[in-house]
Coordinates of C-alpha atoms and ligand atoms in Angstrom, one line a residue:
M2 CA 1.1 21.3 45.8
K3 CA 0.2 19.8 42.5
Q4 CA 3.8 19.3 41.7
I5 CA 4.4 17.5 44.9
V6 CA 1.4 15.2 44.4
L7 CA 2.5 14.5 40.8
G8 CA 6.0 13.9 42.1
L9 CA 4.8 11.4 44.6
I10 CA 2.8 9.6 41.9
A11 CA 5.9 9.6 39.7
C12 CA 7.9 8.2 42.6
F13 CA 5.3 5.5 43.1
F14 CA 5.6 4.8 39.4
A15 CA 9.4 4.6 39.5
V16 CA 9.1 2.0 42.1
S17 CA 6.1 0.0 41.1
Y18 CA 6.8 0.0 37.4
G19 CA 10.5 0.0 37.6
F20 CA 10.8 3.1 35.6
A21 CA 14.2 4.7 35.6
Q22 CA 13.5 8.4 35.9
S23 CA 16.0 11.1 36.2
N24 CA 15.3 14.5 37.8
T25 CA 12.9 13.0 40.3
N26 CA 14.8 15.0 42.9
A27 CA 13.3 13.9 46.2
G28 CA 10.2 12.8 44.4
I29 CA 9.6 16.2 42.9
T30 CA 9.5 16.6 39.2
N31 CA 8.5 19.1 36.6
L32 CA 8.5 16.5 33.9
P33 CA 5.4 16.1 31.8
R34 CA 3.4 12.9 32.2
I35 CA 2.9 11.1 28.9
A36 CA 1.0 8.0 28.3
I37 CA 1.6 5.6 25.4
A38 CA -1.1 3.5 23.8
G39 CA -2.1 2.0 20.5
L40 CA -3.0 -0.9 18.3
G41 CA -1.7 -1.4 14.8
I42 CA -3.0 -3.7 12.1
E43 CA -4.3 -3.4 8.5
S44 CA -7.1 -5.8 8.0
S45 CA -8.8 -6.8 4.8
T46 CA -12.6 -7.1 4.8
F47 CA -12.3 -8.9 1.5
S48 CA -10.6 -11.9 3.2
P49 CA -12.3 -14.6 5.1
A50 CA -9.5 -14.5 7.7
V51 CA -10.2 -13.1 11.2
T52 CA -7.7 -11.7 13.7
Q53 CA -7.6 -12.7 17.3
E54 CA -6.1 -10.9 20.3
E55 CA -2.8 -12.9 20.4
A56 CA -2.0 -11.8 16.9
F57 CA -1.2 -8.3 18.4
H58 CA 1.7 -9.6 20.5
A59 CA 0.6 -6.9 23.0
R60 CA 3.3 -5.3 25.1
Y61 CA 2.3 -4.2 28.5
G62 CA 3.7 -1.4 30.8
P63 CA 7.5 -1.0 30.6
E64 CA 7.7 -3.7 27.8
V65 CA 6.3 -1.0 25.5
F66 CA 9.6 0.9 25.6
N67 CA 11.2 -2.0 23.7
A68 CA 9.1 -1.2 20.7
Y69 CA 10.9 2.1 20.2
P70 CA 14.7 2.4 19.8
F71 CA 14.4 6.2 20.6
M72 CA 12.9 5.3 24.0
M73 CA 15.8 3.2 25.3
P74 CA 16.8 4.1 28.9
I75 CA 19.9 6.1 27.7
S76 CA 18.0 8.0 25.0
P77 CA 17.6 11.7 25.6
L78 CA 13.8 11.5 24.9
R79 CA 13.3 9.0 27.7
K80 CA 14.6 11.4 30.2
Q81 CA 12.4 14.3 29.2
A82 CA 9.1 13.0 30.6
I83 CA 7.5 10.5 32.9
W84 CA 6.4 7.9 30.5
L85 CA 3.4 5.9 31.3
P86 CA 3.1 3.2 28.7
T87 CA -0.2 1.2 28.8
I88 CA -0.5 -1.3 26.0
V89 CA 0.9 -1.2 22.5
G90 CA 0.0 -4.1 20.1
K91 CA 1.1 -4.6 16.6
S92 CA -0.2 -7.4 14.4
L93 CA 0.7 -8.7 11.0
P94 CA -1.9 -7.6 8.6
G95 CA -4.8 -10.0 8.3
G96 CA -8.5 -10.3 8.3
A97 CA -10.9 -8.2 10.4
V98 CA -10.3 -8.2 14.1
T99 CA -13.0 -10.0 16.1
R100 CA -15.1 -7.7 18.2
Q101 CA -14.1 -9.7 21.3
A102 CA -10.4 -9.2 20.7
Y103 CA -10.8 -5.5 20.0
E104 CA -12.9 -4.9 23.1
S105 CA -10.5 -6.9 25.3
L106 CA -7.4 -4.9 24.1
V107 CA -9.3 -1.5 24.3
N108 CA -10.7 -2.2 27.8
K109 CA -7.2 -3.3 29.1
T110 CA -5.8 0.0 27.7
L111 CA -8.6 2.1 29.3
D112 CA -8.2 0.3 32.6
S113 CA -4.5 1.0 32.6
L114 CA -5.1 4.7 31.6
K115 CA -7.6 5.0 34.5
K116 CA -5.0 3.9 37.0
Y117 CA -2.1 6.2 36.2
G118 CA -3.6 9.6 35.2
P119 CA -3.6 12.5 34.9
Y120 CA -1.7 13.0 31.7
D121 CA -0.2 16.0 30.0
G122 CA 0.1 14.0 26.8
L123 CA -0.7 10.7 25.1
Y124 CA 1.3 9.2 22.2
F125 CA -1.2 7.2 20.2
D126 CA 0.7 4.7 18.0
I127 CA -1.6 3.2 15.4
H128 CA -1.6 1.9 11.9
G129 CA -5.0 3.3 11.0
A130 CA -6.4 0.5 8.8
M131 CA -7.9 -1.8 11.5
S132 CA -11.2 -3.4 10.6
V133 CA -13.3 -4.8 13.4
V134 CA -16.2 -7.1 12.8
G135 CA -19.4 -5.0 13.2
L136 CA -17.7 -1.7 14.0
D137 CA -16.8 1.2 11.7
D138 CA -13.7 3.4 12.2
P139 CA -12.2 1.4 15.1
E140 CA -9.3 3.8 15.6
G141 CA -11.8 6.7 15.9
D142 CA -13.8 4.7 18.3
F143 CA -10.7 3.7 20.3
L144 CA -9.5 7.3 20.6
T145 CA -12.9 8.6 21.5
R146 CA -13.1 6.1 24.4
I147 CA -9.5 7.1 25.4
R148 CA -10.7 10.7 25.5
N149 CA -13.6 9.7 27.8
V150 CA -10.9 8.5 30.3
I151 CA -8.1 11.1 29.9
G152 CA -10.3 14.1 29.0
Y153 CA -9.5 16.9 26.6
K154 CA -6.7 18.8 28.3
T155 CA -4.3 16.0 27.5
L156 CA -2.5 16.5 24.2
V157 CA -2.8 13.5 21.9
S158 CA -0.2 13.0 19.2
T159 CA -1.2 10.3 16.7
S160 CA 1.3 8.6 14.4
M161 CA 0.1 6.4 11.5
D162 CA 1.0 4.3 8.5
L163 CA 0.4 6.2 5.3
H164 CA -1.9 3.3 4.3
G165 CA -4.2 4.2 7.3
N166 CA -7.4 6.1 7.1
V167 CA -8.1 9.4 8.9
S168 CA -11.8 9.8 9.8
W169 CA -13.1 13.2 10.9
R170 CA -13.5 11.7 14.4
L171 CA -9.9 10.5 14.6
A172 CA -8.7 13.9 13.3
Q173 CA -10.8 15.8 15.8
N174 CA -9.7 13.7 18.8
S175 CA -6.0 14.0 17.8
D176 CA -4.2 17.2 18.5
L177 CA -1.1 16.3 16.5
I178 CA -1.3 13.8 13.7
T179 CA 1.2 12.5 11.2
C180 CA 2.1 9.5 9.1
Y181 CA 5.1 7.9 7.2
R182 CA 6.5 9.7 4.2
M183 CA 8.0 6.6 2.6
A184 CA 6.6 3.4 1.1
P185 CA 8.2 0.9 1.8
H186 CA 8.2 2.4 5.3
E187 CA 11.9 3.0 5.9
D188 CA 10.9 6.0 8.0
A189 CA 8.5 4.2 10.4
M190 CA 10.6 4.8 13.5
Q191 CA 11.5 8.3 12.4
T192 CA 7.8 9.1 12.1
K193 CA 7.0 7.7 15.5
E194 CA 9.9 9.7 17.0
R195 CA 8.7 12.9 15.3
A196 CA 5.2 12.4 16.7
V197 CA 6.7 12.0 20.2
V198 CA 9.2 15.0 19.8
N199 CA 6.4 17.3 18.5
L200 CA 4.2 16.2 21.4
L201 CA 6.9 16.9 24.0
E202 CA 7.8 20.2 22.4
R203 CA 4.2 21.5 22.4
I204 CA 3.8 20.4 26.1
K205 CA 7.2 21.8 27.3
T206 CA 6.9 25.1 25.5
G207 CA 3.3 25.5 26.8
K208 CA 2.1 26.0 23.2
G209 CA -0.4 23.2 23.7
K210 CA -2.8 22.2 20.9
P211 CA -2.0 23.5 17.5
A212 CA -4.7 26.1 16.7
Y213 CA -5.5 24.7 13.3
K214 CA -5.9 21.2 11.8
A215 CA -6.7 21.2 8.1
W216 CA -8.3 18.0 6.8
I217 CA -8.9 17.3 3.1
P218 CA -10.5 14.1 1.9
V219 CA -9.1 13.3 -1.5
P220 CA -11.4 10.9 -3.4
I221 CA -8.7 8.6 -4.6
L222 CA -8.3 4.9 -3.5
L223 CA -5.2 3.1 -4.8
P224 CA -3.2 0.1 -3.7
G225 CA 0.2 0.5 -2.1
E226 CA 1.7 -1.3 -5.1
K227 CA 0.8 1.7 -7.2
T228 CA 1.8 4.4 -4.8
S229 CA 5.4 3.6 -3.7
T230 CA 7.4 6.6 -3.0
R231 CA 10.4 5.0 -4.7
I232 CA 8.9 5.9 -8.1
E233 CA 6.9 8.8 -9.6
P234 CA 4.5 10.3 -9.0
G235 CA 4.5 9.2 -5.4
K236 CA 8.2 10.1 -5.1
S237 CA 7.8 13.8 -5.9
L238 CA 4.5 14.1 -4.2
Y239 CA 5.9 12.8 -0.9
H240 CA 9.0 14.9 -1.3
E241 CA 6.8 18.0 -0.9
V242 CA 5.8 17.0 2.6
E243 CA 9.0 17.4 4.6
P244 CA 9.8 21.0 3.5
I245 CA 6.3 22.0 4.4
A246 CA 6.3 20.2 7.7
D247 CA 9.7 20.9 9.0
H248 CA 10.9 24.2 7.8
K249 CA 7.9 26.6 8.1
D250 CA 6.9 28.7 11.0
G251 CA 3.3 28.2 11.9
I252 CA 3.2 24.6 10.7
V253 CA 3.8 21.7 13.0
D254 CA 3.4 18.8 10.7
A255 CA 2.0 17.7 7.3
A256 CA 1.0 14.4 6.0
I257 CA -0.5 12.5 3.1
W258 CA -2.4 9.3 3.6
I259 CA -2.9 7.0 0.6
G260 CA -5.5 5.1 2.7
Y261 CA -6.3 1.4 2.7
A262 CA -7.9 -0.2 -0.3
W263 CA -9.0 -3.6 1.0
A264 CA -11.7 -2.5 3.4
D265 CA -15.1 -1.2 2.6
E266 CA -16.0 1.8 4.8
P267 CA -16.8 5.5 4.0
R268 CA -13.4 6.4 5.6
N269 CA -11.4 4.4 3.0
H270 CA -9.8 7.1 0.8
A271 CA -6.8 9.4 0.7
V272 CA -6.5 12.3 3.1
V273 CA -4.2 15.3 3.5
M274 CA -3.7 16.9 6.9
V275 CA -1.6 19.9 8.0
T276 CA -1.5 21.1 11.6
G277 CA -0.1 24.3 13.0
D278 CA -0.8 27.7 14.5
D279 CA -0.9 29.9 11.3
K280 CA -4.3 29.5 9.7
A281 CA -3.3 30.7 6.3
K282 CA -0.2 28.6 6.0
V283 CA -1.9 25.5 7.4
T284 CA -4.8 25.7 4.9
Q285 CA -2.8 26.7 1.9
A286 CA -0.2 24.0 2.5
A287 CA -3.0 21.4 2.8
E288 CA -4.7 22.6 -0.3
K289 CA -1.5 22.5 -2.3
L290 CA -0.7 18.9 -1.3
A291 CA -4.3 17.8 -2.0
L292 CA -4.4 19.5 -5.4
D293 CA -0.9 18.2 -6.3
F294 CA -2.1 14.7 -5.4
W295 CA -5.3 15.0 -7.4
N296 CA -3.4 16.3 -10.4
V297 CA -1.1 13.3 -10.6
R298 CA -3.8 10.6 -10.1
N299 CA -3.6 9.3 -13.6
Q300 CA 0.2 8.8 -13.4
F301 CA 0.1 6.1 -10.6
G302 CA 1.0 2.7 -12.0
F303 CA 2.3 -0.5 -10.5
V304 CA 5.8 -0.2 -9.1
A305 CA 7.0 -3.2 -11.2
P306 CA 5.9 -4.9 -14.4
T307 CA 2.8 -7.0 -13.7
G308 CA 1.4 -10.0 -15.4
T309 CA -0.5 -13.3 -15.0
L310 CA 1.5 -15.9 -13.2
E311 CA 1.9 -17.7 -16.5
K312 CA 3.5 -14.7 -18.1
C313 CA 5.7 -14.1 -15.0
L314 CA 7.0 -17.7 -15.1
A315 CA 7.6 -17.6 -18.8
D316 CA 9.7 -14.4 -18.3
A317 CA 11.5 -15.7 -15.3
L318 CA 12.4 -19.0 -17.0
A319 CA 13.6 -17.2 -20.1
S320 CA 15.6 -14.6 -18.2
P321 CA 19.4 -15.0 -18.1
K322 CA 19.5 -13.0 -14.9
H323 CA 19.0 -14.6 -11.5
P324 CA 17.5 -14.4 -8.9
F325 CA 14.3 -13.5 -10.7
F326 CA 11.6 -12.4 -8.2
I327 CA 7.9 -13.0 -8.6
S328 CA 5.5 -11.3 -6.1
D329 CA 2.5 -13.5 -5.4
T330 CA 0.4 -10.3 -4.8
G331 CA -3.2 -11.5 -4.3
D332 CA -2.5 -13.2 -0.9
N333 CA 0.2 -10.8 0.4
P334 CA 0.0 -11.3 4.2
T335 CA 1.5 -7.8 4.9
A336 CA -1.5 -6.2 3.1
G337 CA -4.1 -8.3 4.8
G338 CA -4.2 -11.6 2.8
A339 CA -4.9 -14.8 4.7
G340 CA -1.4 -16.0 3.6
D341 CA -2.7 -19.5 3.0
V342 CA -4.1 -19.2 -0.5
T343 CA -2.8 -22.2 -2.5
W344 CA -3.6 -21.0 -6.0
T345 CA -0.1 -20.1 -7.0
L346 CA 1.6 -23.1 -5.4
T347 CA -0.9 -25.4 -7.1
Q348 CA 0.1 -23.9 -10.5
L349 CA 3.8 -24.2 -9.7
L350 CA 3.5 -27.9 -8.7
A351 CA 1.7 -28.6 -12.0
R352 CA 4.4 -27.1 -14.2
P353 CA 6.6 -29.6 -16.0
E354 CA 9.8 -27.5 -15.6
F355 CA 9.9 -28.0 -11.9
Q356 CA 9.1 -31.8 -11.7
R357 CA 12.8 -33.0 -11.6
A358 CA 15.1 -32.3 -8.8
D359 CA 17.6 -30.7 -11.2
G360 CA 15.1 -28.4 -12.8
P361 CA 15.3 -24.6 -12.4
S362 CA 15.5 -23.9 -8.6
L363 CA 12.6 -22.0 -7.2
I364 CA 12.1 -20.9 -3.6
Y365 CA 8.4 -20.5 -2.6
A366 CA 7.7 -18.3 0.5
S367 CA 5.5 -19.5 2.0
I368 CA 2.5 -21.6 2.9
P369 CA 1.2 -22.4 6.5
A370 CA 0.5 -26.0 7.2
P371 CA 0.7 -26.9 11.0
E372 CA 0.0 -30.6 10.4
L373 CA 2.6 -30.9 7.7
V374 CA 5.1 -29.2 9.9
K375 CA 4.4 -31.8 12.6
K376 CA 5.0 -34.6 10.0
A377 CA 8.2 -32.9 8.9
I378 CA 9.5 -32.8 12.4
A379 CA 8.7 -36.5 12.8
A380 CA 10.4 -37.3 9.6
G381 CA 13.5 -35.2 10.4
V382 CA 15.8 -33.4 8.0
G383 CA 16.5 -35.6 5.0
G384 CA 13.3 -37.6 5.6
H385 CA 10.3 -37.9 3.3
V386 CA 7.1 -36.0 4.1
E387 CA 3.8 -36.0 2.6
G388 CA 0.6 -34.1 3.4
T389 CA -1.7 -31.2 2.5
A390 CA -0.9 -27.5 3.0
G391 CA -2.7 -24.2 3.0
A392 CA -6.4 -23.2 2.3
A393 CA -7.4 -23.7 5.9
V394 CA -8.6 -20.0 6.0
D395 CA -9.0 -19.0 2.4
A396 CA -10.0 -21.9 0.1
R397 CA -12.0 -19.8 -2.3
F398 CA -9.5 -20.1 -5.2
A399 CA -7.9 -23.5 -4.7
P400 CA -8.2 -26.4 -2.2
P401 CA -5.4 -27.5 0.2
V402 CA -2.4 -28.6 -1.9
L403 CA -0.7 -31.9 -1.6
L404 CA 3.1 -31.8 -1.0
K405 CA 5.3 -34.9 -1.3
G406 CA 8.9 -34.3 -0.8
T407 CA 12.1 -34.2 1.2
V408 CA 12.5 -32.2 4.4
E409 CA 15.5 -29.9 3.8
S410 CA 15.5 -27.9 7.1
I411 CA 13.6 -27.3 10.3
V412 CA 14.0 -24.1 12.2
Y413 CA 12.2 -23.2 15.5
G414 CA 11.6 -20.0 17.2
D415 CA 10.4 -17.4 14.7
K416 CA 8.0 -14.9 16.4
D417 CA 5.4 -15.3 13.6
A418 CA 6.0 -18.7 12.0
E419 CA 7.0 -20.4 15.3
V420 CA 8.3 -23.4 13.2
E421 CA 9.5 -23.2 9.6
V422 CA 10.2 -26.2 7.4
V423 CA 11.6 -26.3 3.9
V424 CA 10.2 -29.2 1.8
K425 CA 11.9 -29.9 -1.6
V426 CA 9.4 -31.1 -4.2
G427 CA 11.0 -31.5 -7.6
S428 CA 13.1 -28.4 -8.0
L429 CA 10.9 -26.3 -5.7
H430 CA 12.1 -25.4 -2.2
I431 CA 8.8 -24.7 -0.5
I432 CA 8.8 -23.0 2.9
V433 CA 6.0 -24.5 5.1
T434 CA 5.2 -22.7 8.4
Q435 CA 3.3 -23.5 11.5
K436 CA 1.7 -20.0 11.3
R437 CA 1.8 -17.5 8.5
K438 CA 4.8 -15.3 8.2
P439 CA 5.9 -12.7 5.7
Y440 CA 9.4 -13.2 4.1
H441 CA 11.0 -9.7 3.7
K442 CA 14.6 -10.1 4.6
E443 CA 17.5 -12.1 3.2
I444 CA 18.1 -13.7 6.6
D445 CA 14.5 -15.0 6.6
F446 CA 15.8 -17.3 3.8
T447 CA 19.4 -17.9 4.8
R448 CA 18.5 -19.0 8.3
L449 CA 16.5 -21.8 6.7
N450 CA 19.7 -22.8 4.7
L451 CA 18.2 -21.4 1.6
A452 CA 20.3 -19.3 -0.8
P453 CA 18.0 -16.9 -2.5
R454 CA 20.8 -15.2 -4.4
K455 CA 21.7 -18.5 -6.0
A456 CA 18.1 -19.5 -6.8
D457 CA 16.8 -19.1 -10.4
I458 CA 13.4 -17.9 -9.2
V459 CA 12.1 -16.7 -5.8
V460 CA 8.3 -16.4 -5.4
V461 CA 7.1 -14.5 -2.4
K462 CA 3.7 -13.7 -1.0
I463 CA 4.3 -9.9 -1.1
G464 CA 3.4 -6.8 -3.1
Y465 CA 6.2 -4.5 -3.7
L466 CA 9.5 -5.9 -2.7
E467 CA 10.8 -4.9 0.7
P468 CA 14.3 -3.2 0.5
E469 CA 16.5 -6.2 1.1
L470 CA 14.7 -8.3 -1.5
Y471 CA 14.6 -5.4 -3.9
A472 CA 18.3 -5.0 -3.6
M473 CA 18.8 -8.7 -4.3
Q474 CA 16.6 -9.0 -7.4
V475 CA 17.9 -8.8 -10.9
G476 CA 14.5 -9.3 -12.4
W477 CA 11.1 -8.8 -10.8
I478 CA 7.4 -9.1 -11.9
M479 CA 4.3 -8.8 -9.7
A480 CA 2.0 -11.6 -10.5
L481 CA -1.6 -10.5 -10.4
T482 CA -2.9 -13.6 -8.5
P483 CA -6.2 -14.1 -6.6
G484 CA -6.6 -13.7 -2.8
G485 CA -7.9 -11.4 -0.1
V486 CA -5.8 -8.4 -1.4
N487 CA -6.4 -8.8 -5.1
Q488 CA -4.7 -5.9 -6.9
D489 CA -7.5 -5.6 -9.3
L490 CA -9.5 -3.3 -7.2
A491 CA -12.2 -2.8 -9.8
S492 CA -13.2 -6.5 -9.2
L493 CA -13.7 -6.0 -5.5
P494 CA -17.4 -5.7 -4.3
Y495 CA -17.2 -2.3 -2.7
K496 CA -20.6 -1.1 -1.3
R497 CA -19.8 1.6 1.3
I498 CA -16.9 3.6 0.1
K499 CA -17.8 7.2 -0.9
R500 CA -18.5 7.7 -4.6
P501 CA -17.5 9.1 -6.9
M502 CA -14.0 7.7 -6.3
F503 CA -10.9 7.6 -8.5
P504 CA -10.2 5.3 -10.3
F505 CA -13.6 3.5 -10.2
D506 CA -15.7 6.3 -11.5
K507 CA -14.6 7.6 -14.9
D508 CA -14.9 11.2 -15.9
M509 CA -15.1 12.5 -12.3
K510 CA -15.4 16.2 -11.9
T511 CA -12.6 18.0 -10.0
P512 CA -13.6 17.4 -6.4
N513 CA -13.8 20.2 -3.8
L514 CA -10.3 20.1 -2.3
S515 CA -10.6 23.1 0.0
A516 CA -9.3 22.6 3.5
Q517 CA -11.8 21.8 6.2
L518 CA -10.8 23.0 9.6
V519 CA -11.3 20.3 12.2
P520 CA -12.5 21.6 15.6
L521 CA -9.9 21.3 18.4
S522 CA -10.3 18.2 20.5
G523 CA -13.0 18.7 23.1
A524 CA -14.6 21.6 21.1
S525 CA -18.2 21.0 20.1
K526 CA -18.5 19.9 16.5
Ligands
ZN20 ZN1 1.7 0.7 5.0

């Protein structure tokens, strides 16, 4: 009977939501019912920026499938369940999310979940470093509220960014939990797919919730720019994860979270988790990962040489190799910076080398200035434009900067920037955007008629270079510039993170790194 009822609901879904389901033979199906929900952002509480609902570009219902290549209609995974996507939103990193935006997105998710239950599983797709004004541990809060709707029989599989934070509450309400194993996150989709595959496998085999979830808080808080998995010690540490997770009976998954350094809550620190059915293997694996992490803590260093902007420019100008990349790290929009800090651009405009049009060519990406974009459109390509840019959100380090130059290109339609304009000032090619946008790919430049490979210097608001830029650079320094994601963590006014914490507290004793077993979801704490 239950099957028939479920089948009818599935049939209703197939019609009303336009889901293409196979095996719904005469409306009867044995396929598990799996919901999809989640919100992803990393938001700095050290930035004056705030994030509104539209920044999440929320996908509703069947649109959610488009976020996952492994969920396309022809993919084998798609056919193995009745998928019931609610809302998945993903924002560029930024400032703290307003309470109103958070409540709106959470309530829409809960309303959708209420309509289409019951569920055998839920895939919870989050980043894990969302800050919400006036609310601690938003992802833990979100999942607790989801549990109040779906109950505790539903298996929840959570996938995260390794820069997310895993509170005890999030760990308890998740049955399966994992995160990326690579930074830069080249394995993001693979991780999400693994979370879904493991969820399906536990449901279809009837194994259900893994019996053990080992959670170990590791009192380390480091920026992503020191913990890339491209270099040691992050490389070897993260190489330990896959053999543990994928090739051992009794273990379902293993993960190491670096955590997020630009928010100030007790949950901001590294965490190791291992899930599985074999208590000894689960706890031993978690303890080994945590101890190995702790033992290499002093070896983490910046992924590239660092220096003041002045030093970076001196090196770049003296270098025979081009393009020479400089990361403008303090205002990296993909770590949570406002993206409109003008400090670096102000310094560049004041430098004598770049005053003449035939000076060393430098591409600057980027500065938001909606008014200047309007003026550039009015002037047209080749026209003269003049106006202020940046510092509308974060003016703590420098005021809006005056740009006077020639419009080189105008491009419409980018999802984040909406309109992008290149303004040539002296020998600087400055990308001015309507809204802030990260520049991570070669095409982000070439579509604006810029040729980064031919430029002498490329300055990007970024931390470590994303793969395409990394492949292009023949010289690279990270400039330690001011902004909402200042890399000099010791200068940040932390008040609420747990202490002692490496590297802030010198001469720390070895912490207790024994595995703590998190109760199964729904069990009393
Ligand atoms: Zn990340």
